[in-house]
PDB file of C-alpha atoms and ligand atoms in Angstrom:
ATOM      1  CA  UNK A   1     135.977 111.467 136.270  1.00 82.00           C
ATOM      2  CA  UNK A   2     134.953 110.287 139.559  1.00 91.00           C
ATOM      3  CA  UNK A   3     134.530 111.798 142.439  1.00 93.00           C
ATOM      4  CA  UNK A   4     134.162 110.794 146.713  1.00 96.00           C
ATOM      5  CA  UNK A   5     131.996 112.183 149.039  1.00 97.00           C
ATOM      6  CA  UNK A   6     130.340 111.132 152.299  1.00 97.00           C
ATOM      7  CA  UNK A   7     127.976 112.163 155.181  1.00 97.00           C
ATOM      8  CA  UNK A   8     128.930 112.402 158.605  1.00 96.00           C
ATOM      9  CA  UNK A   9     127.570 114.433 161.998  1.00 96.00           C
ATOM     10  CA  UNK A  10     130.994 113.842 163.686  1.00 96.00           C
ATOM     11  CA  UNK A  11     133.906 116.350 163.019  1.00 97.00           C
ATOM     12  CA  UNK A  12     136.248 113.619 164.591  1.00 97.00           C
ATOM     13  CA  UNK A  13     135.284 111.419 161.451  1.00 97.00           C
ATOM     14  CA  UNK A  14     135.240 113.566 158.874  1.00 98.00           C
ATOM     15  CA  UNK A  15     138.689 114.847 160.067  1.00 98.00           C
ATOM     16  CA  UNK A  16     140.079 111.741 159.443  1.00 97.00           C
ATOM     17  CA  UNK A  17     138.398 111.084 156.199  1.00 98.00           C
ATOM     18  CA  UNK A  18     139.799 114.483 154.911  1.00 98.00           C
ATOM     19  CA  UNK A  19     142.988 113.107 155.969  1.00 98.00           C
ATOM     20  CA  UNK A  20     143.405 110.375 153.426  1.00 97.00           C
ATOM     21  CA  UNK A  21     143.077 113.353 150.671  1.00 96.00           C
ATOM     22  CA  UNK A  22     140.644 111.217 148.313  1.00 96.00           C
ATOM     23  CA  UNK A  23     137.729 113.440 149.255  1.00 97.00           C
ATOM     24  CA  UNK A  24     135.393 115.421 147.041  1.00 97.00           C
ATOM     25  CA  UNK A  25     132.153 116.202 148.835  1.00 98.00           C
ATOM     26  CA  UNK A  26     131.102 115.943 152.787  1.00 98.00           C
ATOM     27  CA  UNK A  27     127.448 115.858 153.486  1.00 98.00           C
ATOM     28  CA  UNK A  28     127.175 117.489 156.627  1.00 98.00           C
ATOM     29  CA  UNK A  29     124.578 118.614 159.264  1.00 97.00           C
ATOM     30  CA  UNK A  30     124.656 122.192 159.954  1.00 98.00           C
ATOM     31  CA  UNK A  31     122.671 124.713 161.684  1.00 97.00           C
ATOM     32  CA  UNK A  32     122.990 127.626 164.239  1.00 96.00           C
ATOM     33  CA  UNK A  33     122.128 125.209 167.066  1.00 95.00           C
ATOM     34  CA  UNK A  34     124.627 122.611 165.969  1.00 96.00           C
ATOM     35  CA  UNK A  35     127.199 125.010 165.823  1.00 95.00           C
ATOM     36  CA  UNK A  36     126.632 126.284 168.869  1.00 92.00           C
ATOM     37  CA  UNK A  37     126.640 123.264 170.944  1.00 89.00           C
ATOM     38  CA  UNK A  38     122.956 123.952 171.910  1.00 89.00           C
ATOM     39  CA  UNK A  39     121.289 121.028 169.152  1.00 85.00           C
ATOM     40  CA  UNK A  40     120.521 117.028 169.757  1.00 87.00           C
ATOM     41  CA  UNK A  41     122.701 114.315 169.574  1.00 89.00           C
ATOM     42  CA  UNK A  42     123.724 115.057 165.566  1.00 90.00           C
ATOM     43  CA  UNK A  43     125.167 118.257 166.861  1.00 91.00           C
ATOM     44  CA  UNK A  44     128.682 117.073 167.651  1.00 93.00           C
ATOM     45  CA  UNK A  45     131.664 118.891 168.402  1.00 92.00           C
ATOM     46  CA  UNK A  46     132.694 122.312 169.701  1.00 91.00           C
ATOM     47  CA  UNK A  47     132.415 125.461 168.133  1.00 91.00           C
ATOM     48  CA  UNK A  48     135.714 126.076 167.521  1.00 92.00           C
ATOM     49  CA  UNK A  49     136.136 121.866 166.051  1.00 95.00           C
ATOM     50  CA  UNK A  50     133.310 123.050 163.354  1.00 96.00           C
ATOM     51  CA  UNK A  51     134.644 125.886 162.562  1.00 95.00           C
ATOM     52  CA  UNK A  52     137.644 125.104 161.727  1.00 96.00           C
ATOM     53  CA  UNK A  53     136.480 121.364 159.786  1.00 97.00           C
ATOM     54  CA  UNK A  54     134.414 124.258 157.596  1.00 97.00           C
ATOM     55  CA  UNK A  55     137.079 126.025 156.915  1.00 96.00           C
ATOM     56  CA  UNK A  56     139.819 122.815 155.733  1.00 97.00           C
ATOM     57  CA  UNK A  57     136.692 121.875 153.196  1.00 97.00           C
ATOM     58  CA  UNK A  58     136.746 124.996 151.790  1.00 96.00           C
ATOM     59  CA  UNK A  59     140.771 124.755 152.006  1.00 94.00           C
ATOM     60  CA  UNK A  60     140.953 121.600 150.636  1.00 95.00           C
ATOM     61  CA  UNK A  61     138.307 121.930 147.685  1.00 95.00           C
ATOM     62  CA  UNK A  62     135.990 119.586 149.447  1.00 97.00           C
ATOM     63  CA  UNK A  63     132.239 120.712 148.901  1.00 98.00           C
ATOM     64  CA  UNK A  64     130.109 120.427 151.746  1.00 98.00           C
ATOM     65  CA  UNK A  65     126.410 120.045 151.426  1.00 98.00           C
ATOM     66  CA  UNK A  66     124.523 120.836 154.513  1.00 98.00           C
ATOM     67  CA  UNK A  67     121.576 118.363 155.824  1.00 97.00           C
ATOM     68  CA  UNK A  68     119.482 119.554 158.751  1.00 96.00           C
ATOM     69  CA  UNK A  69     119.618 122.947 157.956  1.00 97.00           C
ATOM     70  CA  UNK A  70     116.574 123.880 160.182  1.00 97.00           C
ATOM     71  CA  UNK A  71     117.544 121.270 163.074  1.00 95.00           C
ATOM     72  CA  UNK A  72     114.660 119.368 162.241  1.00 92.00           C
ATOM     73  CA  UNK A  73     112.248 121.669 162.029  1.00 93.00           C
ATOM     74  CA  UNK A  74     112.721 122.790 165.763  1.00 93.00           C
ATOM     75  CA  UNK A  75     114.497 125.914 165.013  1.00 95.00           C
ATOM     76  CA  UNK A  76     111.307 127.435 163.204  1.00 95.00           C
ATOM     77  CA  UNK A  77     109.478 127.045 166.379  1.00 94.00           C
ATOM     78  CA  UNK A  78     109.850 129.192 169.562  1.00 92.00           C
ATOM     79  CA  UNK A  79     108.476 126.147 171.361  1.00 92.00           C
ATOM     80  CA  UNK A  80     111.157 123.973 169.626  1.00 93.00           C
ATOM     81  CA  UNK A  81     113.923 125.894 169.352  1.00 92.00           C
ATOM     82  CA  UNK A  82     116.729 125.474 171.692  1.00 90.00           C
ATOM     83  CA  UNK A  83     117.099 129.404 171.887  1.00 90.00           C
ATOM     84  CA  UNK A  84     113.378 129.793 172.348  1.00 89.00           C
ATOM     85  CA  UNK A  85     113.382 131.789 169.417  1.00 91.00           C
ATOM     86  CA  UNK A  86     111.869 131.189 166.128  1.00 95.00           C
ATOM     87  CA  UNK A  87     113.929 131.446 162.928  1.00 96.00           C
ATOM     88  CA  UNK A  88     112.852 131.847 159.674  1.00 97.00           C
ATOM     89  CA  UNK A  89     113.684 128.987 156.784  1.00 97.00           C
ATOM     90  CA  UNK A  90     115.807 131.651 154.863  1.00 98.00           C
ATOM     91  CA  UNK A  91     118.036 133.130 158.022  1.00 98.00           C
ATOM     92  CA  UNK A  92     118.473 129.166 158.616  1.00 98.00           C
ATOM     93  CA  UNK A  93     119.256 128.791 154.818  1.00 98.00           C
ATOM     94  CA  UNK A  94     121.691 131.740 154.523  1.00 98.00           C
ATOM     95  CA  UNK A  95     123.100 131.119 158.354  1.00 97.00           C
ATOM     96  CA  UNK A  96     124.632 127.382 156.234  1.00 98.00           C
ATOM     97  CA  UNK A  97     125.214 129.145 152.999  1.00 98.00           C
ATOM     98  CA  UNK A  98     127.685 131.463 154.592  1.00 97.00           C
ATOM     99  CA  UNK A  99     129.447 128.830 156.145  1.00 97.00           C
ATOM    100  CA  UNK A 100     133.145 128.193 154.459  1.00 96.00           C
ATOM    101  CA  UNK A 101     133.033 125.097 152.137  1.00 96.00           C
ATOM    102  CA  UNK A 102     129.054 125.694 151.777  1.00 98.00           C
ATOM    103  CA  UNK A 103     128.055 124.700 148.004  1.00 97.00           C
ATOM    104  CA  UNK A 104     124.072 123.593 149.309  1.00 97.00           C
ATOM    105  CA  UNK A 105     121.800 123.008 150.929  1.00 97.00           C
ATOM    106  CA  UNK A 106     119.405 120.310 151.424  1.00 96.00           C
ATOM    107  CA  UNK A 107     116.453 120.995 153.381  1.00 95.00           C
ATOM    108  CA  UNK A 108     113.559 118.172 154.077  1.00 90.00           C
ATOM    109  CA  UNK A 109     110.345 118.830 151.593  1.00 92.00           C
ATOM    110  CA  UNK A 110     107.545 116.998 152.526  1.00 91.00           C
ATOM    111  CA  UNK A 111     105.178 118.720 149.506  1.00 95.00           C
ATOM    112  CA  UNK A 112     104.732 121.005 147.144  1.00 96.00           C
ATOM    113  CA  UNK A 113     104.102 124.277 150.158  1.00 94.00           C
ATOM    114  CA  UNK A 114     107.532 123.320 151.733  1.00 93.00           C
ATOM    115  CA  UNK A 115     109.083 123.497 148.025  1.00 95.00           C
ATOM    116  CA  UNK A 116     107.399 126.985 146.793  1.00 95.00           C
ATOM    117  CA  UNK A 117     108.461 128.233 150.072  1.00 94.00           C
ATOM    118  CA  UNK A 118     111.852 127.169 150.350  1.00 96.00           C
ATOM    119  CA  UNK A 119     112.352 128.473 146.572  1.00 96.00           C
ATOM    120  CA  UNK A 120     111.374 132.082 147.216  1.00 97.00           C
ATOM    121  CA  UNK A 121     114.956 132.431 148.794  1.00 97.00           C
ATOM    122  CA  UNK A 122     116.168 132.978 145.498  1.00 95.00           C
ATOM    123  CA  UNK A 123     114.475 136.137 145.492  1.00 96.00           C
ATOM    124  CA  UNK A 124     114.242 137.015 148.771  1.00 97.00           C
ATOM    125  CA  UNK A 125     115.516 140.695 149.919  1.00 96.00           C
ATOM    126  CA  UNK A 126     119.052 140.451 152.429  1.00 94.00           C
ATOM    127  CA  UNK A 127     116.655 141.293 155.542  1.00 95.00           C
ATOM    128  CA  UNK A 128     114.462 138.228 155.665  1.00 97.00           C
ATOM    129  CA  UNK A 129     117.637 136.189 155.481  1.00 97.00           C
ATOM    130  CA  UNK A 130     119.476 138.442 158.142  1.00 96.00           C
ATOM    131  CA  UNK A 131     120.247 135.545 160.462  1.00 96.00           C
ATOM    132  CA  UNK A 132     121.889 138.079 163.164  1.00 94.00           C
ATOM    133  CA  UNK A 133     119.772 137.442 165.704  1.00 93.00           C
ATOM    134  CA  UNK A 134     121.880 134.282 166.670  1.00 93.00           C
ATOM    135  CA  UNK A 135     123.917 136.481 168.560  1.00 91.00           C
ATOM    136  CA  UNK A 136     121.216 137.086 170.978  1.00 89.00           C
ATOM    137  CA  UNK A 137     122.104 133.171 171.524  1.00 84.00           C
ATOM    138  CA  UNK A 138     125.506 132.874 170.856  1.00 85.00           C
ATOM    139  CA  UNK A 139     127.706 131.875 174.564  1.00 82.00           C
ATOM    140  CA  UNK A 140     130.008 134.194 175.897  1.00 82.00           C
ATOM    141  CA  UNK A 141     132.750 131.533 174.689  1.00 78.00           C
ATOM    142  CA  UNK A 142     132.219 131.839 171.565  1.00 80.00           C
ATOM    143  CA  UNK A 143     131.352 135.631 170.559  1.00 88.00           C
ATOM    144  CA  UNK A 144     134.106 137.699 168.938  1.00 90.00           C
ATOM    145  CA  UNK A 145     134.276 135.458 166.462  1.00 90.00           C
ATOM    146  CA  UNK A 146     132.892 136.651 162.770  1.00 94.00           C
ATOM    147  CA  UNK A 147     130.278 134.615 161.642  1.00 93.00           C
ATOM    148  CA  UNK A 148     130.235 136.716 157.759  1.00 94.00           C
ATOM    149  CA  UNK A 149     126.814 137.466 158.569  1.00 93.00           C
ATOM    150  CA  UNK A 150     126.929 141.048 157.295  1.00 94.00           C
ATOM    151  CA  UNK A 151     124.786 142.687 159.810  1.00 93.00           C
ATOM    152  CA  UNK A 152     127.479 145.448 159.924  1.00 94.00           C
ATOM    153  CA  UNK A 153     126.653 146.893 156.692  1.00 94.00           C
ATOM    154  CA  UNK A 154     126.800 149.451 155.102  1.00 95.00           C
ATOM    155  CA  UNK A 155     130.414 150.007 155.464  1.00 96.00           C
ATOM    156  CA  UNK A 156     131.038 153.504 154.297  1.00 96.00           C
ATOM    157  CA  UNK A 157     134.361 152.446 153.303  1.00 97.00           C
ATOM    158  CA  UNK A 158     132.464 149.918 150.987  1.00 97.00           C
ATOM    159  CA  UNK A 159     134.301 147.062 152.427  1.00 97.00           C
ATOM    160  CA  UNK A 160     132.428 143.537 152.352  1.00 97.00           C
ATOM    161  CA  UNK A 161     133.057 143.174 156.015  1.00 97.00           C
ATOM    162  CA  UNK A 162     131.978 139.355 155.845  1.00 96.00           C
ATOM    163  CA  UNK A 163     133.466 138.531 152.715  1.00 96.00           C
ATOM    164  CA  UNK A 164     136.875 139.561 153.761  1.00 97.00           C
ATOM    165  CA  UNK A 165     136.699 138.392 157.591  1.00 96.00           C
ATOM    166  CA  UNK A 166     135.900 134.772 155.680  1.00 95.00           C
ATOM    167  CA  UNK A 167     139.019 135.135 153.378  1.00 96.00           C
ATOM    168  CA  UNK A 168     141.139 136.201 155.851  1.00 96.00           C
ATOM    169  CA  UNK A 169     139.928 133.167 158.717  1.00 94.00           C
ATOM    170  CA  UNK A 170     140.663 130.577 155.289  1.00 93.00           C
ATOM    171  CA  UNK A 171     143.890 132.108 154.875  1.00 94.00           C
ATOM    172  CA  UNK A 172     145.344 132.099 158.413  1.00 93.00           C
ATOM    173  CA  UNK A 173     143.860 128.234 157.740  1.00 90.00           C
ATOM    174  CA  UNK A 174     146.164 127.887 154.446  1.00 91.00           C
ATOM    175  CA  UNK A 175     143.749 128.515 151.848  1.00 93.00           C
ATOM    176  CA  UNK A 176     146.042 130.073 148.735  1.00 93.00           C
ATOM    177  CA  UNK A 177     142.881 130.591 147.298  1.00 94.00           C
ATOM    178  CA  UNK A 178     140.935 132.071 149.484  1.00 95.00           C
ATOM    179  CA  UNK A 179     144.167 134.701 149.996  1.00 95.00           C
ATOM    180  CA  UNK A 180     144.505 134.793 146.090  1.00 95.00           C
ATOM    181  CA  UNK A 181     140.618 135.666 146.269  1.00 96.00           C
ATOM    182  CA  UNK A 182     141.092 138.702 149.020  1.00 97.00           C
ATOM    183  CA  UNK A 183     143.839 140.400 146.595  1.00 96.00           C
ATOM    184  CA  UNK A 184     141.517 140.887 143.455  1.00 96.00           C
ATOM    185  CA  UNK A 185     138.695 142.496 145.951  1.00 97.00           C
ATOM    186  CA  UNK A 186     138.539 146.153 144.904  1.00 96.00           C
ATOM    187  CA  UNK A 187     138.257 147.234 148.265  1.00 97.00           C
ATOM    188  CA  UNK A 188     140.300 145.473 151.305  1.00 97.00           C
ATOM    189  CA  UNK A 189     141.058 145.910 154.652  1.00 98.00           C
ATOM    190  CA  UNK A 190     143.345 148.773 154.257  1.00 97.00           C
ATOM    191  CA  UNK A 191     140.305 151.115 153.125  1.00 97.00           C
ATOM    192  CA  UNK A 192     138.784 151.271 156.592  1.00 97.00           C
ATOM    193  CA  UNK A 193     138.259 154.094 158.154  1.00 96.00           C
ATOM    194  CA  UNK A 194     137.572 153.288 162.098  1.00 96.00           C
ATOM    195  CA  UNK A 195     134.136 154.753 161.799  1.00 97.00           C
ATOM    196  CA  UNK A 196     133.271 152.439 164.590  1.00 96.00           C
ATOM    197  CA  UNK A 197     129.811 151.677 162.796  1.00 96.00           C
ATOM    198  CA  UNK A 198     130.681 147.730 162.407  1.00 96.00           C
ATOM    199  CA  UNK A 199     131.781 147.892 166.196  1.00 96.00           C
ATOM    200  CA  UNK A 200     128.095 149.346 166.896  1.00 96.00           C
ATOM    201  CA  UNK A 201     126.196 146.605 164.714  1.00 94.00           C
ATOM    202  CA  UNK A 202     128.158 143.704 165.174  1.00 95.00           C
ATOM    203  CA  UNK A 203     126.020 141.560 167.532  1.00 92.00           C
ATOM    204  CA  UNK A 204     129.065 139.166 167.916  1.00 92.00           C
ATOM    205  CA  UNK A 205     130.839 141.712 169.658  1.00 93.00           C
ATOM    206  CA  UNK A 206     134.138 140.890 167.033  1.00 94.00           C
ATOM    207  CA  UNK A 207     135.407 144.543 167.801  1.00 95.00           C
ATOM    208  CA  UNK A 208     136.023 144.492 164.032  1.00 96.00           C
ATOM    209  CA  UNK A 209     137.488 147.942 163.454  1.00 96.00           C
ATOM    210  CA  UNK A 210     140.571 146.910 165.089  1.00 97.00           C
ATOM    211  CA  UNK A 211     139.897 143.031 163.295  1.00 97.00           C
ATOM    212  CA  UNK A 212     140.527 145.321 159.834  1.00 97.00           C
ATOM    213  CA  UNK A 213     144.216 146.731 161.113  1.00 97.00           C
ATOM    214  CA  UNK A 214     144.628 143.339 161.697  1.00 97.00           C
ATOM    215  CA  UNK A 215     143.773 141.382 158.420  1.00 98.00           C
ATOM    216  CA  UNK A 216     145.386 144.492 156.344  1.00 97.00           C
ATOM    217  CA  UNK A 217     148.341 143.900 158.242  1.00 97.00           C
ATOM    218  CA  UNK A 218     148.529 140.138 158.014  1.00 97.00           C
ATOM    219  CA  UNK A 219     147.917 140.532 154.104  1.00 95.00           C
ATOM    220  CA  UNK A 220     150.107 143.145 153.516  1.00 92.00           C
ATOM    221  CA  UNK A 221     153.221 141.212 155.739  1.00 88.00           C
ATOM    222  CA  UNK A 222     151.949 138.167 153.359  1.00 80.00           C
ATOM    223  CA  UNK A 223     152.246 139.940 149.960  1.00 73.00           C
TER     224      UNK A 223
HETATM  225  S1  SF4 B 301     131.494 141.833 161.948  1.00 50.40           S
HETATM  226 FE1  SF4 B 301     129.706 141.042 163.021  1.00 50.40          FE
HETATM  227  S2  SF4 B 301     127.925 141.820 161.899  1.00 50.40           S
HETATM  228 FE2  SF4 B 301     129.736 142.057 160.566  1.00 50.40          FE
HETATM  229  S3  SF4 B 301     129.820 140.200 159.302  1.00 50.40           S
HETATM  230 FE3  SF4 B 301     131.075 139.789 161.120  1.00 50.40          FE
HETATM  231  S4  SF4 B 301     129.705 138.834 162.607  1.00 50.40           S
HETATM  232 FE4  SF4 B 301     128.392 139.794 161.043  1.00 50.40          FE
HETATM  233  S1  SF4 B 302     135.160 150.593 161.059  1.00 50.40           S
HETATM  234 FE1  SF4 B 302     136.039 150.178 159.020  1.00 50.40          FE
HETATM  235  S2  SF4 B 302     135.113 148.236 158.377  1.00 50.40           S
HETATM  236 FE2  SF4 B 302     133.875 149.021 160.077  1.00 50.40          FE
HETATM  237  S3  SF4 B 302     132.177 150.128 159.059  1.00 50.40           S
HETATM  238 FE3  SF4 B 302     133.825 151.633 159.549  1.00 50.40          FE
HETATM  239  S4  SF4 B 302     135.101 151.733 157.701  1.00 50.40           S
HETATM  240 FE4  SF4 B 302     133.830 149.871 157.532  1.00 50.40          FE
END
């Protein structure tokens, strides 16, 4: 079999390319500064237009594979960065992993340091690739939104607050799948408590206690 794909910067373009349903694979550039309207002239579109083009990939089966995962390089530097803030390779590595329709990423390597490096991700414990600070940067405009980093956890209730905020954004988008997946999790929406504890570690502001109530009740109304 043979399969499609293409690269793009534009979500304009690549809209209309997922249009003519022949797609298999987008190569696409994608980093926190992209996504947040703060990068160069490759980051195009709003927030909410990338979003949501994430989201029909991962809707429609098409695999994206992210380019410019670090912005260049610029993001590692605080003298760089747009947000005057250094990230890490790995929070910029899981930051485009966790995006919907993510299946890699391909980061520049210009040796054999850049590759060992960029390997130890694998292995890598969850805090060096805790990419949470963003929401020191993120604009007013676009916080509340969950961006499945996971900086909430733990969730005594044991829910995958991330996981199930992503299925439940591809759903509302018309992902079957992605609703299909949220029904075999052993523990949904429905098991939260209200502790509040998200509400306090969420640095997106997503007021996600009462986000829970809200994706148990849109699966439950949808069962
Ligand atoms: S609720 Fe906040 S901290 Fe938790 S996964 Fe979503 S964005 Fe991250
Ligand atoms: S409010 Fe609900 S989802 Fe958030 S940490 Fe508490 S039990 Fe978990």
């Amino acid at each position: 079999m043979r399969r499609i794909g293409f690269s793009s910067h534009t979500p304009s373009v690549a809209n209309r390319l997922l249009d003519t349903g022949l797609i298999d694979l987008m190569m696409f550039s994608i980093n926190p500064a992209y996504d947040l309207e703060q990068g160069d002239e490759l980051g195009i579109g709003s927030v909410s237009e990338r979003a949501a083009l994430f989201r029909r990939c991962e809707t429609m089966g098409v695999g994206i594979s992210v380019m410019k995962p670090f912005h260049g390089g610029k993001l590692l530097n605080a003298r760089t960065s747009p947000f005057r803030v250094a990230m890490t390779r790995y929070q910029c590595l899981q930051y485009a992993l966790d995006r919907p329709g993510v299946l890699t990423v391909v980061p520049g390597v210009r040796g054999l340091e850049d590759l060992t490096a960029l390997l130890g991700f694998a292995a890598a414990p969850a805090e060096e690739k805790d990419y949470s600070v963003i929401g020191q940067f993120t604009p007013a405009a676009a916080m509340g939104n969950c961006v499945y980093c996971n900086h909430c956890q733990p969730c005594p209730a044991g829910i995958d607050v991330g996981l199930v905020n992503k299925y439940y954004d591809l759903a509302v988008a018309g992902d079957k799948m992605a609703a299909n997946h949220y029904q075999k999790l052993a523990v949904k929406a429905d098991a939260c408590i209200g502790c509040g504890h998200c509400d306090r570690r969420c640095p997106f502001h997503t007021a996600q206690s009462a986000r829970m109530k809200e994706i148990a009740a849109y699966f439950h109304a949808a069962k």
